[in-house]
Amino acid sequence: MASLPKREIEPVKADQARIADMLRQIAEIGADPTAGISRVGFSKEERQAHELVGGWLKNLGLPTSVDPIGNTMAARPGAASGKPAIAFGSHLDSVVHGGKFDGIVGVVAMVEVMTLMAESRAATKHPLKGVIFACEEGARFGEPCIGSKAIAGMLTETDLTRIRDAEGITLEQAMTTAGFNPSQLGDVRWNHDDVAALLEVHIEQGRILESESRPIGLVDVVSGSTRMRMTVAGRAGHTGGTPMQSRADALAAAAEITLAVEALANGPTYRGTRATVGVLDVYPNRITTIPGRVEMRIDVRDFDSDRLRQAAREIAERARNIADRRGVAIDAEVIADTSPVVLSMWLRRAVSQVCGELGLDWRFMPSGAGHDAQIMASIAPTAIIFVPSKDGASHVPEEWTSVADIARGADVLYQSILRIDDVLAAS
Ligand code: GLV
Ligand code: MN
Ligand code: MN
C-alpha cells in the first residue's frame, strides 16, 4: 500500500484519569436500578447526558450548539478560512439495560481530543467539529441513527410521523417533548461542502481484537440492517376448554417463525447473514389463556445489500407459509432499512499509517453493528476506529473496555486528525 505524506507524531497523549472521570460521570445518567444503563433516544436522560458533555465542551472555550432535532456540536476554528470541517464524535443514547461504552467511548475520545488540542495549542488548517449524534440506537424506534440520518438528509418529513416507538409515540412527538423543533428538519442537514471527513472511535462489540490481543481495528465495511414488525393474529381462548386440534395459537406460530428465522440465517444461501427475533410481545400473556396475538420485531443484518433485502423478503414468505398451515394471520411490515457501506479507503490508509507510527498493532475489519459514521459516509469520507470489547459483550450491562484501550483510541484520533488536516491541505 503506497504511503501518505509523513508528519512528526506530536508528543501528546490522552489522559487516562480524565477519560475515566468522564466515563464515570456519564454512566451516572440513566443508571438503571434493575441493570445497566437505560438512556434511550430523546429521553430526558439522553438530553441530560448531551447537556453534561456540551458543558465540558463549552468550558474548553468552544462555541457549542444543539441543532433543531438534538444533535450537539462544538466548533474549533481552523487557521485557514473557508475550509470544510474535520468532524468526529459518536452518540450518548443507549439501549434499555445497555452498557457504559457503546457510543460513549467515541464522545469521550472527542472531548479528550478537543482538550488535548486546547492544551497543546495545536493549530489545524481545517476547522474541527465535535459531534454528539442524537438517538443512534434503533432500540426505541426500530430506525437507527436518527440524528445522523437527519444531518445527511436521509430522514424525511414523512419519517417523522411514520416512525413510532412501542408506545405508539411518533418521532415527531418524541422530539417535540424533548424540547426540539422537528418542523425545522431541513435546517439540520449539512452540505457535502461543510465536511471534509468524519471519524468515529467506537467499541468493537465483538471479540476479534481481544482474541488477537490487538488494540485497534479500522473498519472497512459496515453491515446494513433491515428491520421488520410482524403481527401474528390467532384466537385467544380457554387453555382447558379448547381442544388442541381447534386452536389458533399465535405464540406457537411465532415460535415456529422464530426458529425459521434462525434456520434461514444458518442456511447455505445466507452464510454471513445475521437474523434475530429480538422482541416477542404476547397477548394477553396469561397462563390460562391461549395466546391470541404476538407482536414480533425481527432484525436482519448483512454486508451484502441484495442478500439483506432478499433475506427479509424470504422471512416474510416463510412466516406466511407457517401462518397458513397453522390457521393464524400475519401482518408484516419493514420498519427500518439501512444499507451496508464500504468506508473511505484513503482515510483508512491515513489512520493505519498513524497507528503504525504510534507503534500500535492494527487490522482492517468489518463492523457487524451499525454506526453514525456509516450514515455520514453518504456526505463525506468517514472512518471508524475500533477499540476492544471485553468478551465481545455489547448492548448488555457487562459491556466493558479498559481506559487504557480508550486512551489508545483517543491517541489515534488525535494524530489522525492532524494527519488528515495535512493530507487535505496538500490535495
Ligand atoms: C447499533 O448499536 C446497532 O444496533 O447496530
Ligand atoms: Mn454505537
Ligand atoms: Mn448500540
Short mmCIF file of C-alpha atoms and ligand atoms in Angstrom, two decimals:
data_model
loop_
_atom_site.label_atom_id
_atom_site.label_comp_id
_atom_site.label_asym_id
_atom_site.label_seq_id
_atom_site.Cartn_x
_atom_site.Cartn_y
_atom_site.Cartn_z
CA MET A 1 0.00 0.00 0.00
CA ALA A 2 1.51 3.37 -1.01
CA SER A 3 2.14 5.57 1.99
CA LEU A 4 0.75 9.06 2.55
CA PRO A 5 2.94 12.06 3.44
CA LYS A 6 4.58 11.62 6.83
CA ARG A 7 4.21 14.02 9.72
CA GLU A 8 6.02 14.04 13.04
CA ILE A 9 3.93 12.32 15.70
CA GLU A 10 3.07 15.02 18.26
CA PRO A 11 4.30 14.17 21.80
CA VAL A 12 0.72 14.33 23.10
CA LYS A 13 -1.02 11.53 24.96
CA ALA A 14 -4.60 11.09 26.17
CA ASP A 15 -5.07 11.39 29.93
CA GLN A 16 -6.46 8.12 31.31
CA ALA A 17 -7.63 9.62 34.62
CA ARG A 18 -9.59 12.31 32.76
CA ILE A 19 -11.17 9.69 30.49
CA ALA A 20 -12.13 7.53 33.49
CA ASP A 21 -13.74 10.52 35.19
CA MET A 22 -15.79 11.43 32.08
CA LEU A 23 -16.99 7.82 31.73
CA ARG A 24 -17.98 7.76 35.42
CA GLN A 25 -19.99 10.98 35.20
CA ILE A 26 -21.84 9.94 32.04
CA ALA A 27 -22.62 6.49 33.50
CA GLU A 28 -24.47 8.14 36.41
CA ILE A 29 -27.12 9.38 33.96
CA GLY A 30 -29.69 6.72 33.23
CA ALA A 31 -28.10 4.15 35.58
CA ASP A 32 -30.92 1.61 35.72
CA PRO A 33 -31.71 0.26 39.22
CA THR A 34 -32.57 -3.11 37.59
CA ALA A 35 -29.46 -3.44 35.40
CA GLY A 36 -27.05 -1.44 33.27
CA ILE A 37 -27.80 1.89 31.61
CA SER A 38 -31.17 2.89 30.12
CA ARG A 39 -30.71 6.19 28.26
CA VAL A 40 -32.81 5.81 25.13
CA GLY A 41 -33.03 8.37 22.32
CA PHE A 42 -34.98 11.57 23.08
CA SER A 43 -35.42 10.64 26.76
CA LYS A 44 -34.64 13.17 29.47
CA GLU A 45 -31.60 11.04 30.35
CA GLU A 46 -30.17 11.32 26.82
CA ARG A 47 -30.72 15.09 26.95
CA GLN A 48 -29.06 15.32 30.37
CA ALA A 49 -26.01 13.49 29.01
CA HIS A 50 -25.84 15.86 26.00
CA GLU A 51 -26.05 18.83 28.38
CA LEU A 52 -23.30 17.46 30.62
CA VAL A 53 -20.88 16.86 27.75
CA GLY A 54 -21.95 20.08 25.98
CA GLY A 55 -20.96 21.90 29.21
CA TRP A 56 -17.48 20.32 29.13
CA LEU A 57 -17.02 21.45 25.53
CA LYS A 58 -18.15 24.99 26.42
CA ASN A 59 -15.66 25.01 29.32
CA LEU A 60 -12.93 24.40 26.74
CA GLY A 61 -14.00 27.71 25.17
CA LEU A 62 -15.61 26.02 22.15
CA PRO A 63 -18.81 27.53 20.74
CA THR A 64 -21.32 24.75 21.31
CA SER A 65 -24.80 24.43 19.84
CA VAL A 66 -27.70 21.99 19.59
CA ASP A 67 -29.43 21.66 16.21
CA PRO A 68 -33.26 21.60 15.87
CA ILE A 69 -33.52 17.84 16.48
CA GLY A 70 -30.96 17.46 19.28
CA ASN A 71 -27.53 16.81 17.75
CA THR A 72 -24.94 18.64 19.88
CA MET A 73 -21.94 20.24 18.15
CA ALA A 74 -18.79 22.07 19.20
CA ALA A 75 -16.73 24.06 16.72
CA ARG A 76 -12.98 24.77 16.80
CA PRO A 77 -11.87 27.24 14.13
CA GLY A 78 -9.16 26.36 11.63
CA ALA A 79 -6.25 28.60 10.68
CA ALA A 80 -7.36 28.87 7.04
CA SER A 81 -10.72 30.35 6.15
CA GLY A 82 -13.45 28.75 4.07
CA LYS A 83 -12.34 25.14 4.59
CA PRO A 84 -14.73 22.26 5.34
CA ALA A 85 -14.62 20.78 8.84
CA ILE A 86 -12.97 17.61 10.05
CA ALA A 87 -15.72 16.17 12.26
CA PHE A 88 -15.51 13.48 14.95
CA GLY A 89 -17.77 12.08 17.66
CA SER A 90 -20.43 9.44 18.35
CA HIS A 91 -23.62 9.04 20.41
CA LEU A 92 -24.72 9.10 24.08
CA ASP A 93 -28.01 7.19 23.93
CA SER A 94 -28.12 3.51 24.92
CA VAL A 95 -30.38 0.51 24.52
CA VAL A 96 -32.55 -0.43 27.53
CA HIS A 97 -30.30 -2.20 30.07
CA GLY A 98 -27.29 -1.37 27.89
CA GLY A 99 -23.68 -0.69 28.77
CA LYS A 100 -21.47 2.28 29.60
CA PHE A 101 -19.29 2.26 26.47
CA ASP A 102 -21.29 1.90 23.21
CA GLY A 103 -21.20 5.41 21.69
CA ILE A 104 -19.89 6.95 24.92
CA VAL A 105 -16.30 5.98 24.11
CA GLY A 106 -16.42 7.96 20.85
CA VAL A 107 -17.87 11.01 22.60
CA VAL A 108 -15.31 10.84 25.42
CA ALA A 109 -12.50 10.42 22.85
CA MET A 110 -13.84 13.50 21.04
CA VAL A 111 -13.82 15.60 24.25
CA GLU A 112 -10.37 14.28 25.18
CA VAL A 113 -9.00 15.22 21.74
CA MET A 114 -10.56 18.71 21.95
CA THR A 115 -8.94 19.04 25.41
CA LEU A 116 -5.53 17.89 24.11
CA MET A 117 -5.86 20.30 21.18
CA ALA A 118 -6.51 23.15 23.65
CA GLU A 119 -3.65 22.12 25.98
CA SER A 120 -1.12 21.68 23.18
CA ARG A 121 -2.43 24.77 21.34
CA ALA A 122 -2.49 22.67 18.19
CA ALA A 123 -3.45 24.60 15.06
CA THR A 124 -5.24 22.88 12.22
CA LYS A 125 -5.90 24.44 8.85
CA HIS A 126 -9.40 22.95 8.73
CA PRO A 127 -11.99 23.77 11.38
CA LEU A 128 -12.78 20.87 13.72
CA LYS A 129 -16.27 19.85 14.70
CA GLY A 130 -17.08 17.67 17.72
CA VAL A 131 -20.44 15.96 17.20
CA ILE A 132 -22.76 14.09 19.56
CA PHE A 133 -25.41 12.45 17.38
CA ALA A 134 -28.94 12.14 18.80
CA CYS A 135 -30.77 8.80 19.03
CA GLU A 136 -28.32 6.43 17.33
CA GLU A 137 -29.72 3.21 18.75
CA GLY A 138 -32.59 1.58 16.90
CA ALA A 139 -33.70 0.23 20.26
CA ARG A 140 -36.54 2.69 20.77
CA PHE A 141 -37.86 3.40 17.26
CA GLY A 142 -36.54 0.46 15.25
CA GLU A 143 -34.96 3.04 12.93
CA PRO A 144 -31.30 3.63 13.92
CA CYS A 145 -29.10 6.73 13.55
CA ILE A 146 -31.90 9.32 13.58
CA GLY A 147 -29.59 12.29 14.27
CA SER A 148 -27.01 11.38 11.63
CA LYS A 149 -29.71 10.50 9.08
CA ALA A 150 -31.17 14.00 9.55
CA ILE A 151 -27.72 15.57 9.12
CA ALA A 152 -27.09 13.51 5.97
CA GLY A 153 -30.53 14.41 4.54
CA MET A 154 -31.74 10.80 4.84
CA LEU A 155 -34.61 11.47 7.26
CA THR A 156 -37.80 12.73 5.59
CA GLU A 157 -40.77 14.65 6.98
CA THR A 158 -42.87 11.52 6.40
CA ASP A 159 -40.45 9.55 8.59
CA LEU A 160 -41.21 11.92 11.48
CA THR A 161 -44.79 10.69 11.70
CA ARG A 162 -44.28 7.17 10.27
CA ILE A 163 -41.65 6.08 12.80
CA ARG A 164 -43.13 5.13 16.20
CA ASP A 165 -41.86 3.56 19.40
CA ALA A 166 -43.52 0.63 21.20
CA GLU A 167 -45.95 3.04 22.92
CA GLY A 168 -47.03 4.50 19.56
CA ILE A 169 -45.18 7.79 20.17
CA THR A 170 -44.03 9.20 16.84
CA LEU A 171 -40.55 10.55 16.26
CA GLU A 172 -42.08 14.00 15.87
CA GLN A 173 -43.83 13.76 19.24
CA ALA A 174 -40.70 12.42 20.97
CA MET A 175 -38.58 15.25 19.54
CA THR A 176 -41.15 17.88 20.49
CA THR A 177 -41.49 16.50 24.04
CA ALA A 178 -37.69 16.62 24.37
CA GLY A 179 -37.87 20.36 23.51
CA PHE A 180 -36.87 20.18 19.84
CA ASN A 181 -38.28 21.53 16.64
CA PRO A 182 -38.77 18.77 14.05
CA SER A 183 -40.51 21.24 11.71
CA GLN A 184 -37.00 22.65 11.13
CA LEU A 185 -35.69 19.27 9.90
CA GLY A 186 -34.39 20.92 6.72
CA ASP A 187 -32.03 23.15 8.76
CA VAL A 188 -30.35 20.12 10.36
CA ARG A 189 -28.85 18.98 7.07
CA TRP A 190 -25.14 19.50 6.31
CA ASN A 191 -23.90 20.06 2.79
CA HIS A 192 -21.14 17.97 1.21
CA ASP A 193 -19.06 21.17 1.26
CA ASP A 194 -19.40 21.59 5.04
CA VAL A 195 -17.45 18.47 5.98
CA ALA A 196 -14.17 17.07 4.68
CA ALA A 197 -14.08 13.90 6.79
CA LEU A 198 -15.70 12.31 9.84
CA LEU A 199 -14.03 9.95 12.31
CA GLU A 200 -15.74 7.85 14.99
CA VAL A 201 -13.99 5.92 17.76
CA HIS A 202 -16.21 3.00 18.86
CA ILE A 203 -16.03 -0.22 20.82
CA GLU A 204 -15.79 -3.28 18.57
CA GLN A 205 -18.88 -5.06 20.00
CA GLY A 206 -17.26 -8.36 19.00
CA ARG A 207 -14.28 -10.39 20.20
CA ILE A 208 -11.82 -10.26 17.30
CA LEU A 209 -9.47 -7.58 18.68
CA GLU A 210 -9.43 -9.10 22.15
CA SER A 211 -8.73 -12.59 20.81
CA GLU A 212 -5.85 -11.27 18.69
CA SER A 213 -4.53 -9.01 21.50
CA ARG A 214 -4.70 -6.10 19.07
CA PRO A 215 -5.59 -2.62 20.35
CA ILE A 216 -7.02 -1.06 17.16
CA GLY A 217 -9.36 -2.14 14.36
CA LEU A 218 -10.04 0.05 11.32
CA VAL A 219 -13.41 -0.65 9.79
CA ASP A 220 -13.56 -1.30 6.05
CA VAL A 221 -17.23 -2.26 5.67
CA VAL A 222 -20.26 -1.67 7.91
CA SER A 223 -23.19 -4.08 7.88
CA GLY A 224 -26.64 -2.95 6.75
CA SER A 225 -29.83 -3.75 8.66
CA THR A 226 -33.43 -4.39 7.67
CA ARG A 227 -35.98 -4.50 10.50
CA MET A 228 -39.48 -5.88 10.42
CA ARG A 229 -42.54 -5.66 12.59
CA MET A 230 -44.69 -8.78 12.36
CA THR A 231 -48.07 -9.33 13.99
CA VAL A 232 -49.30 -12.89 14.37
CA ALA A 233 -53.05 -12.92 14.98
CA GLY A 234 -54.59 -16.16 16.24
CA ARG A 235 -57.54 -16.83 18.53
CA ALA A 236 -57.39 -16.43 22.30
CA GLY A 237 -59.34 -18.99 24.27
CA HIS A 238 -59.55 -21.14 27.39
CA THR A 239 -56.43 -23.32 27.88
CA GLY A 240 -58.50 -26.06 29.48
CA GLY A 241 -61.70 -25.89 27.46
CA THR A 242 -60.20 -25.59 23.93
CA PRO A 243 -59.14 -28.94 22.39
CA MET A 244 -55.66 -28.96 20.85
CA GLN A 245 -56.98 -29.56 17.31
CA SER A 246 -59.21 -26.45 17.32
CA ARG A 247 -56.68 -23.85 18.35
CA ALA A 248 -55.06 -20.93 16.52
CA ASP A 249 -52.23 -20.32 18.98
CA ALA A 250 -50.37 -17.14 17.98
CA LEU A 251 -47.37 -17.87 20.21
CA ALA A 252 -46.89 -21.42 18.88
CA ALA A 253 -46.85 -19.92 15.36
CA ALA A 254 -44.45 -17.12 16.44
CA ALA A 255 -42.16 -19.74 17.99
CA GLU A 256 -42.07 -21.68 14.70
CA ILE A 257 -41.38 -18.44 12.81
CA THR A 258 -38.55 -17.63 15.24
CA LEU A 259 -36.90 -20.98 14.53
CA ALA A 260 -37.43 -20.45 10.79
CA VAL A 261 -35.63 -17.08 11.02
CA GLU A 262 -32.68 -18.78 12.72
CA ALA A 263 -32.67 -21.65 10.21
CA LEU A 264 -32.72 -19.24 7.27
CA ALA A 265 -29.64 -17.33 8.52
CA ASN A 266 -27.87 -20.65 9.22
CA GLY A 267 -28.71 -21.98 5.76
CA PRO A 268 -26.24 -22.20 2.87
CA THR A 269 -27.75 -19.28 0.88
CA TYR A 270 -27.38 -16.82 3.70
CA ARG A 271 -23.88 -17.51 5.08
CA GLY A 272 -22.89 -14.20 6.70
CA THR A 273 -26.45 -13.00 7.21
CA ARG A 274 -27.46 -12.50 10.85
CA ALA A 275 -31.17 -12.65 11.65
CA THR A 276 -32.68 -12.25 15.10
CA VAL A 277 -36.13 -12.17 16.63
CA GLY A 278 -35.43 -9.71 19.46
CA VAL A 279 -38.98 -8.92 20.55
CA LEU A 280 -41.97 -11.20 21.20
CA ASP A 281 -44.85 -9.42 22.94
CA VAL A 282 -47.52 -11.95 23.81
CA TYR A 283 -51.18 -11.01 24.36
CA PRO A 284 -52.86 -11.47 26.70
CA ASN A 285 -49.77 -13.14 28.31
CA ARG A 286 -51.79 -15.13 30.86
CA ILE A 287 -51.15 -18.72 31.93
CA THR A 288 -54.75 -19.85 31.44
CA THR A 289 -55.45 -18.11 28.09
CA ILE A 290 -54.23 -19.36 24.68
CA PRO A 291 -52.10 -16.54 23.18
CA GLY A 292 -54.33 -14.65 20.72
CA ARG A 293 -51.75 -12.20 19.35
CA VAL A 294 -47.98 -11.84 19.23
CA GLU A 295 -46.06 -8.75 18.16
CA MET A 296 -42.63 -9.66 16.81
CA ARG A 297 -39.62 -7.50 15.89
CA ILE A 298 -37.05 -9.03 13.56
CA ASP A 299 -33.59 -7.60 12.83
CA VAL A 300 -31.67 -8.80 9.76
CA ARG A 301 -28.05 -7.75 9.17
CA ASP A 302 -25.79 -8.30 6.20
CA PHE A 303 -22.76 -6.87 4.40
CA ASP A 304 -24.41 -7.71 1.07
CA SER A 305 -27.30 -5.34 0.37
CA ASP A 306 -29.10 -7.66 -2.11
CA ARG A 307 -28.86 -10.64 0.22
CA LEU A 308 -30.02 -8.44 3.15
CA ARG A 309 -33.27 -7.48 1.41
CA GLN A 310 -33.74 -10.97 -0.06
CA ALA A 311 -33.43 -12.47 3.45
CA ALA A 312 -36.08 -10.07 4.78
CA ARG A 313 -38.45 -10.96 1.93
CA GLU A 314 -37.88 -14.68 2.42
CA ILE A 315 -38.51 -14.43 6.18
CA ALA A 316 -41.88 -12.79 5.48
CA GLU A 317 -42.70 -15.52 2.94
CA ARG A 318 -41.74 -18.38 5.27
CA ALA A 319 -43.77 -16.74 8.07
CA ARG A 320 -46.84 -16.59 5.79
CA ASN A 321 -46.49 -20.29 4.96
CA ILE A 322 -46.27 -21.19 8.64
CA ALA A 323 -49.25 -18.96 9.41
CA ASP A 324 -51.38 -20.53 6.65
CA ARG A 325 -50.62 -24.02 7.89
CA ARG A 326 -51.48 -23.06 11.46
CA GLY A 327 -54.61 -21.04 10.67
CA VAL A 328 -53.31 -17.73 12.01
CA ALA A 329 -52.94 -14.40 10.18
CA ILE A 330 -49.70 -12.50 9.58
CA ASP A 331 -49.18 -8.80 9.03
CA ALA A 332 -45.54 -7.93 8.23
CA GLU A 333 -44.02 -4.53 7.55
CA VAL A 334 -40.44 -3.27 7.07
CA ILE A 335 -39.98 -0.54 9.68
CA ALA A 336 -36.34 0.38 9.02
CA ASP A 337 -33.79 -0.25 6.31
CA THR A 338 -30.17 0.87 6.32
CA SER A 339 -27.70 -0.10 3.59
CA PRO A 340 -24.26 -1.59 4.19
CA VAL A 341 -21.42 0.83 3.43
CA VAL A 342 -17.76 0.50 2.43
CA LEU A 343 -15.80 3.24 4.20
CA SER A 344 -13.22 5.55 2.65
CA MET A 345 -10.00 3.84 1.56
CA TRP A 346 -7.78 6.92 1.83
CA LEU A 347 -8.95 7.74 5.35
CA ARG A 348 -8.33 4.15 6.41
CA ARG A 349 -4.83 4.36 4.95
CA ALA A 350 -4.12 7.62 6.74
CA VAL A 351 -5.32 6.24 10.10
CA SER A 352 -3.47 2.93 9.63
CA GLN A 353 -0.25 4.83 8.94
CA VAL A 354 -0.75 6.82 12.15
CA CYS A 355 -1.29 3.55 14.08
CA GLY A 356 2.00 2.19 12.69
CA GLU A 357 3.86 5.36 13.69
CA LEU A 358 2.35 5.16 17.18
CA GLY A 359 3.62 1.56 17.41
CA LEU A 360 0.07 0.20 17.70
CA ASP A 361 -0.85 -3.12 16.15
CA TRP A 362 -3.95 -2.67 13.97
CA ARG A 363 -6.03 -4.56 11.43
CA PHE A 364 -8.79 -3.82 8.94
CA MET A 365 -12.09 -5.44 9.89
CA PRO A 366 -15.82 -5.33 9.19
CA SER A 367 -18.39 -3.94 11.61
CA GLY A 368 -21.42 -6.13 12.22
CA ALA A 369 -23.11 -3.27 14.12
CA GLY A 370 -24.40 -0.05 12.59
CA HIS A 371 -22.84 3.37 13.21
CA ASP A 372 -23.38 7.09 12.63
CA ALA A 373 -20.19 7.14 10.51
CA GLN A 374 -21.91 4.64 8.17
CA ILE A 375 -24.68 7.18 7.57
CA MET A 376 -22.35 10.16 7.33
CA ALA A 377 -20.41 8.28 4.63
CA SER A 378 -23.13 9.43 2.22
CA ILE A 379 -21.92 13.04 2.51
CA ALA A 380 -18.20 12.69 3.41
CA PRO A 381 -15.36 10.20 3.67
CA THR A 382 -15.62 8.55 7.09
CA ALA A 383 -13.51 6.26 9.28
CA ILE A 384 -14.35 4.09 12.28
CA ILE A 385 -11.60 3.31 14.80
CA PHE A 386 -12.45 0.23 16.89
CA VAL A 387 -11.09 -0.44 20.38
CA PRO A 388 -11.50 -3.89 22.00
CA SER A 389 -14.65 -5.06 23.79
CA LYS A 390 -14.15 -7.43 26.74
CA ASP A 391 -15.61 -10.85 25.82
CA GLY A 392 -17.23 -9.12 22.82
CA ALA A 393 -20.14 -8.12 25.08
CA SER A 394 -22.34 -5.22 23.93
CA HIS A 395 -25.91 -3.95 24.36
CA VAL A 396 -25.72 -5.61 27.79
CA PRO A 397 -24.71 -4.27 31.22
CA GLU A 398 -21.47 -6.34 31.06
CA GLU A 399 -20.14 -4.24 28.16
CA TRP A 400 -16.58 -3.19 29.09
CA THR A 401 -13.45 -1.63 27.56
CA SER A 402 -10.36 -0.62 29.56
CA VAL A 403 -9.50 3.05 29.99
CA ALA A 404 -6.04 2.26 28.56
CA ASP A 405 -7.65 0.95 25.35
CA ILE A 406 -9.94 4.00 25.11
CA ALA A 407 -6.92 6.29 25.59
CA ARG A 408 -5.16 4.49 22.71
CA GLY A 409 -8.24 5.12 20.55
CA ALA A 410 -8.13 8.82 21.52
CA ASP A 411 -4.40 8.98 20.69
CA VAL A 412 -5.09 7.53 17.24
CA LEU A 413 -7.95 10.00 16.76
CA TYR A 414 -5.79 12.99 17.79
CA GLN A 415 -2.88 12.14 15.50
CA SER A 416 -5.19 11.10 12.65
CA ILE A 417 -6.96 14.47 12.69
CA LEU A 418 -3.61 16.26 12.33
CA ARG A 419 -2.57 13.86 9.56
CA ILE A 420 -5.85 14.23 7.68
CA ASP A 421 -5.64 18.01 8.04
CA ASP A 422 -2.23 17.88 6.31
CA VAL A 423 -3.32 15.45 3.59
CA LEU A 424 -6.40 17.53 2.77
CA ALA A 425 -4.44 20.79 2.75
CA ALA A 426 -1.89 19.30 0.34
CA SER A 427 -4.50 17.93 -2.06
C1 GLV B 1 -26.18 -0.19 16.92
O1 GLV B 1 -25.81 -0.29 18.05
C2 GLV B 1 -26.71 -1.33 16.23
O2 GLV B 1 -27.68 -1.91 16.74
O3 GLV B 1 -26.14 -1.69 15.20
MN MN B 2 -22.92 2.65 18.99
MN MN B 3 -25.51 0.26 20.02
#
